[in-house]
Coordinates of C-alpha atoms in Angstrom, one line a residue:
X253 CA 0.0 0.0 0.0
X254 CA 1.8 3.5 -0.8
X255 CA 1.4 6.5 1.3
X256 CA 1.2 10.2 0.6
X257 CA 4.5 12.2 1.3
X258 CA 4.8 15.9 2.4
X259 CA 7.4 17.9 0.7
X260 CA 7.7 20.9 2.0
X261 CA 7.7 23.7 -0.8
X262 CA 8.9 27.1 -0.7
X263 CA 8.3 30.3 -3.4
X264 CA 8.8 33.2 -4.0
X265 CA 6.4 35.4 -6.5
X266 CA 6.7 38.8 -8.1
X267 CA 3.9 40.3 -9.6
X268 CA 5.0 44.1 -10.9
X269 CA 6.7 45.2 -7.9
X270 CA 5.1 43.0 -5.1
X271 CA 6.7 40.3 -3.6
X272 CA 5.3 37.5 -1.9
X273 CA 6.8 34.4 -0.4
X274 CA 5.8 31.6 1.5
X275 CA 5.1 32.1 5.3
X276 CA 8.2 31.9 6.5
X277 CA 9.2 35.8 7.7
X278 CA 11.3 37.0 5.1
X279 CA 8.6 38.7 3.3
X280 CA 5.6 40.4 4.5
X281 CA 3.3 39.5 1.7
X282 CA 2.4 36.4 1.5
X283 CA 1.8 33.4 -1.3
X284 CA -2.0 31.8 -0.5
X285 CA -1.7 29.5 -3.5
X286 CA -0.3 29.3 -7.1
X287 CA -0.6 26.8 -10.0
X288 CA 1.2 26.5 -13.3
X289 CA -0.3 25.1 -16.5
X290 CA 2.2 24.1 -19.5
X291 CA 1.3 22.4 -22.7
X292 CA 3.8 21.9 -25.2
X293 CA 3.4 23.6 -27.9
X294 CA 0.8 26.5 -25.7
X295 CA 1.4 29.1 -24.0
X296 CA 1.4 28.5 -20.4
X297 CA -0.7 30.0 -17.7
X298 CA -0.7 30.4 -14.0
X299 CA -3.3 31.4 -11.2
X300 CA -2.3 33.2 -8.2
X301 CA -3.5 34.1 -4.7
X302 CA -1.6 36.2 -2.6
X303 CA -2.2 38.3 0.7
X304 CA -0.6 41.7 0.1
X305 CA -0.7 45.4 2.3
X306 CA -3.3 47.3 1.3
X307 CA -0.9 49.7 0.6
X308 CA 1.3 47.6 -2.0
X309 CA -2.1 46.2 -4.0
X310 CA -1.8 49.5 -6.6
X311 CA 1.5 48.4 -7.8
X312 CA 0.4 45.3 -9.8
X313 CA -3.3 46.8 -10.1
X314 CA -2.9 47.0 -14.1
X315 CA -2.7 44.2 -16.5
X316 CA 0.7 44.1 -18.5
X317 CA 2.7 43.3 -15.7
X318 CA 5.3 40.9 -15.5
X319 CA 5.3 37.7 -13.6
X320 CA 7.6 35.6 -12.2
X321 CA 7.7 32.3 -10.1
X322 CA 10.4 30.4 -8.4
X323 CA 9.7 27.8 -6.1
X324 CA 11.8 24.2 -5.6
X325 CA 12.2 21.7 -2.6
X326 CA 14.8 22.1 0.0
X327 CA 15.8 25.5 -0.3
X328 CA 16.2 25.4 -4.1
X329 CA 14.3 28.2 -5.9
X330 CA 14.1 27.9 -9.4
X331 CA 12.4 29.8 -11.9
X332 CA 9.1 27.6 -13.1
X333 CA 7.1 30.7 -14.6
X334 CA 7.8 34.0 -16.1
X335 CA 5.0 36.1 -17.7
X336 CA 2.5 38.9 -17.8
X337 CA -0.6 39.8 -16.0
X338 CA -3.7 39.4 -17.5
X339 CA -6.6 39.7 -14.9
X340 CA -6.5 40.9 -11.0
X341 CA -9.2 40.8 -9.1
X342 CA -8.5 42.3 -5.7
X343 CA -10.5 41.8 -2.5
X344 CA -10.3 42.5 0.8
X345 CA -9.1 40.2 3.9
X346 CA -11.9 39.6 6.9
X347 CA -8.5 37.8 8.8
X348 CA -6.0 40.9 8.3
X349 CA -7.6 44.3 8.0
X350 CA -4.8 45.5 6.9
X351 CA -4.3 43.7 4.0
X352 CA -6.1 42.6 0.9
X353 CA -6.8 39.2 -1.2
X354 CA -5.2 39.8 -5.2
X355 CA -6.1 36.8 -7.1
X356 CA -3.8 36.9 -10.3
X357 CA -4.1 35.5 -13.5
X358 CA -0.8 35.3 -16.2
X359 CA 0.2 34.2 -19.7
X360 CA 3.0 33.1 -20.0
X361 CA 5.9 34.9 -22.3

């Protein structure tokens, strides 16, 4: 019978001028979620959730912007996507009043 294994993951996101990272106190933002589509032969795509200040949400708040994700195992943080913006939707955080909910969409390049 095989068992499930935890890896334990770490990222790092930019999103034109944010950045967000897993909780782990080096950045302030965090990373909620992500997921990368590729096809070969398609463009690939990603989704993003991060918690961001309040304050910070305005810098990405335009589609255009350029994304990029690195996450790996073990401390290794390697580039997996690299992109543009094409939809934000932004909302706010009933946990932390002081920050807000950006849910990101991307092309890739």
């Amino acid at each position: 019978m095989a068992s499930l294994t935890m890896v334990p993951v770490r990222c790092r996101i930019e999103v034109g001028g944010i950045v967000a990272g897993t909780p782990d106190g080096s950045t302030v933002n965090h990373v909620l979620s992500f997921n990368v589509d590729k096809v070969r032969g398609q463009p690939g795509s990603c989704n993003i959730s991060l918690r961001v200040r309040r304050g910070q949400a305005r810098l990405a708040s335009a589609a255009g912007g350029i994304i990029t994700i690195s996450a790996g195992a073990r401390g290794a943080l390697n580039r997996i996507f690299y992109g543009f913006i094409k939809t934000i939707n932004i909302s706010p955080c009933r946990e932390y009043p002081n920050f807000v909910i950006m849910n990101i969409t991307g092309l890739d390049v």
